[in-house]
Amino acid sequence: MAKSKRSSRNRPSSKARSSRQPEIADTSIERVTDRAAAIVWGLLLARWMIPTEGTAEGDTLWLTSLTLAAAAGFCWWKSRVSLERLRFERLDITVWFLCGAHILSSLIVILTEGNKRAATNMLWEWLAVAVTFSLIRQTITLQSRTRFLETVLVITTALACYGIWQPTFWYPSNLREYEAIMAEIDSVESSPEMPSQERAKRQMELRAECVSLGIPLSGPAQQLFERRLRDSQEPLGFFALTNTLASFMTVAVVLLAGTLLNVLLPSRTEPPSTERNNRGLVCALGTALLLVAYCLVLTKSRSAWGGTLVGLSTLIGLFFIRSKSGAGLRKLIPIIAVGLVAISLLAGVAIATGALDKEVLTEASMSLTYRLEYWTSTWDVFLDHPLFGTGPGNFRDNYLRHKLPQSSEEISDPHQFILDVAANAGLVGVVGLVALLVIIGWCIWQLCRSDENVPQRNVSDRNDSIFLQPVSIRAAIGAAALLTVAGEWLFSGSLAWSVLSVCLVALAIAGLIGVSLKRSSSSAIGPVELPIPAVAVAASLVAIFVHLSAAGGIAMPAVIGLTLALAAVLSVDSKKESMAGNEEESQTTASGTDASASAQNYQQNQNLPWLMAALFSGLTAVGCTLTAFSPVIQATSLLQLGDYDAINGQPARVVLSSYRDAAKADSLTPEPYIHLSQFYLHQWKQTRDQTYFDQSIQAAEQAQVLSPNSPQIAHELANAWLVRARESSMQNAEAIAEAVVGLQKALEMYPTNPMWTAETSQALALAGKSAEASRLARRALELDEINRGAGHVDRYLPEELLLEMKQLAGK
């Protein structure tokens, strides 16, 4: 029997199906898009809640591997559900070029010589920076940019609260803990009634506790640690350096000030019928601004203060330029006056509470002198490696060769962003950095050319499928908290209560601002957003670059990540300004073209770049895990276990087993061999077994092979021979000769180290080379005099060694 034909009256035509198929932005997909964007932002925010200064050592590799894996999942998901193209424009090319220059420099170190472990770690970190930026670029649109900036503001305000808490409660608590431990150590050592075995056990436990807390137990290092603990009151946030926290406070101050100005000086294009009651919003923004500004004052970061002042000046100038009227300036004058009074009051509170002292201003010239010393030596480092630089993670080893005698620190970065890029990535990196600055400058110029009267598109009439709801802020904060707390728990076994507290504070701030927004815009249709102007984003970028002109951080993932994210927002803002008036027409034309195109071809054309990006991200995630994260985490755990066993008096075979396993787990790092060399040398001192000494030398030589440019490793090898020469019952010509050669090599790599200069003088005296010993003894005395004049306590020669140098010098 013939089958009846199905009626075609209820079936859509092929043309209709073709026109509807690309339009996939239904409600469920939009919700998933919101969550995906929130996770991407959470990956960036998580960087702000872990120490970002330890990237070269591999402290953040777990987040790097996770970021690359998340990027693979994000790109694969995009290829399945989205018809949006993968953005790769001038800004993206520039950022990838800048990051690629650092990656190339790292590869050169890996293929030639240098600290290969540090170079490998930084290679993946810079790749993660580029990938994170690309993810941010895909999620920041005209509709979502405000949600992203709101997330930045609530997190930085919560960080400011944490920073204010630290000098108020955290530092005093740490000082009390330190004093209690030192008092117990003194009590145990001076107790005649305690049995010797029990005393030795307790002393060992206390020393282990001090090591775990990072407390030096003797010498100038302990004096410096104690002085910093008693005198330092600068907030750190979750970072290791207060200047890093100051970078975030600088950006937050400018963004909050710009938003507050935008509320107090509403645009002339705003419809007159809009009902507004801004008092609650002004109070919320003003309170947040005061908290962030006070935390910035507490950091005592003069470069951040200067960057903030320049950023605020730029903000006011851009407001005036865009308003194109003198009336705008007249309205700004009383607001500026109130701001100056508020800043003065904050400074007065800080001075009254002892958090701010006059030395912050009186020692500004000294700080600038230190910076000039760093920059002078860094320039010499650049001249040694002009094209590709020293390689990320290898700056310090090369810097020490050129360090000035009067310079105070063995810095790991030049404290100047252009010199940082030049020293680490050479001229290739500088080209990428200059291109980035040019694009940012061009975007700011586009804002200056545009008029405040440009009509804004109504958010309710959106064509963009990515329109984040207020819940996205909470989702991003929650994702960041989950990532950070989980990472802390997995790798240290403890819960990061401080991270949870900061995230809860951030959620509370977001809720407070949300309530204020709803009350101030009761008649608004759709989600209500903070009026964060584009000029505030531009001014915040100016502020952070001014700050980084005299501070380190451009190579830290948290700082460069924030900077590039702001650049992505600025790019969207400037494009909106340049396309104003033609936007709706261009979108209509584009949508018509898409509708008339073949849905299948369109889908394939858009999916291929996403699939390639997913494949690339997945492969790099595996590569990072296998070559960096896995070996580093295994080696670090084994080294910590070996150190713990050594401090607690475990048998030598147990300690050596942990160190050897660490060396096997990570074949690129010299650290296990340094630990092995030191432990073997200690065993030789205890037993005088020649085998232990030979193994100590072999381990030190292997460490030197893995990091041939490290002065510390060269000195470690020479020091073993010097110990042998000093402690031999009879003169050992071989040990003396090896000590002289090794110490001279180490001193050549670090010629301004007074301790090494004195030790080389001692070795030359043992070798019978009195003239050379006398010359170096005088040099050691000169260096010690320079350090004492500059007040560098941690670099003073011990009194006994000082007397010996005077004898050798004939003084």
mmCIF file of C-alpha atoms in Angstrom, residues 652 655-657 659-660 672-700 720:
data_model
loop_
_atom_site.group_PDB
_atom_site.id
_atom_site.type_symbol
_atom_site.label_atom_id
_atom_site.label_comp_id
_atom_site.label_asym_id
_atom_site.label_seq_id
_atom_site.Cartn_x
_atom_site.Cartn_y
_atom_site.Cartn_z
ATOM 1 C CA ALA A 652 70.656 9.916 57.519
ATOM 2 C CA VAL A 655 66.746 12.148 54.894
ATOM 3 C CA LEU A 656 68.918 11.240 51.899
ATOM 4 C CA SER A 657 66.152 9.081 50.452
ATOM 5 C CA TYR A 659 66.348 14.326 48.773
ATOM 6 C CA ARG A 660 67.282 11.745 46.135
ATOM 7 C CA PRO A 672 67.568 18.760 45.721
ATOM 8 C CA TYR A 673 71.282 18.662 44.917
ATOM 9 C CA ILE A 674 71.903 21.742 47.069
ATOM 10 C CA HIS A 675 70.139 20.038 49.967
ATOM 11 C CA LEU A 676 72.084 16.839 49.315
ATOM 12 C CA SER A 677 75.392 18.713 49.243
ATOM 13 C CA GLN A 678 74.686 20.486 52.512
ATOM 14 C CA PHE A 679 73.521 17.320 54.254
ATOM 15 C CA TYR A 680 76.465 15.260 53.008
ATOM 16 C CA LEU A 681 78.821 17.984 54.222
ATOM 17 C CA HIS A 682 77.117 17.945 57.625
ATOM 18 C CA GLN A 683 77.533 14.169 57.801
ATOM 19 C CA TRP A 684 81.214 14.520 56.889
ATOM 20 C CA LYS A 685 81.688 16.962 59.765
ATOM 21 C CA GLN A 686 80.106 14.455 62.117
ATOM 22 C CA THR A 687 81.905 11.315 60.905
ATOM 23 C CA ARG A 688 84.931 12.509 58.870
ATOM 24 C CA ASP A 689 83.992 9.836 56.341
ATOM 25 C CA GLN A 690 85.630 10.768 53.027
ATOM 26 C CA THR A 691 82.732 9.221 51.110
ATOM 27 C CA TYR A 692 80.331 11.818 52.490
ATOM 28 C CA PHE A 693 82.600 14.664 51.428
ATOM 29 C CA ASP A 694 82.998 13.294 47.908
ATOM 30 C CA GLN A 695 79.227 12.935 47.599
ATOM 31 C CA SER A 696 78.794 16.526 48.817
ATOM 32 C CA ILE A 697 81.091 17.785 46.061
ATOM 33 C CA GLN A 698 79.360 15.658 43.424
ATOM 34 C CA ALA A 699 75.927 16.971 44.450
ATOM 35 C CA ALA A 700 77.122 20.593 44.362
ATOM 36 C CA ALA A 720 82.430 22.812 50.794
#
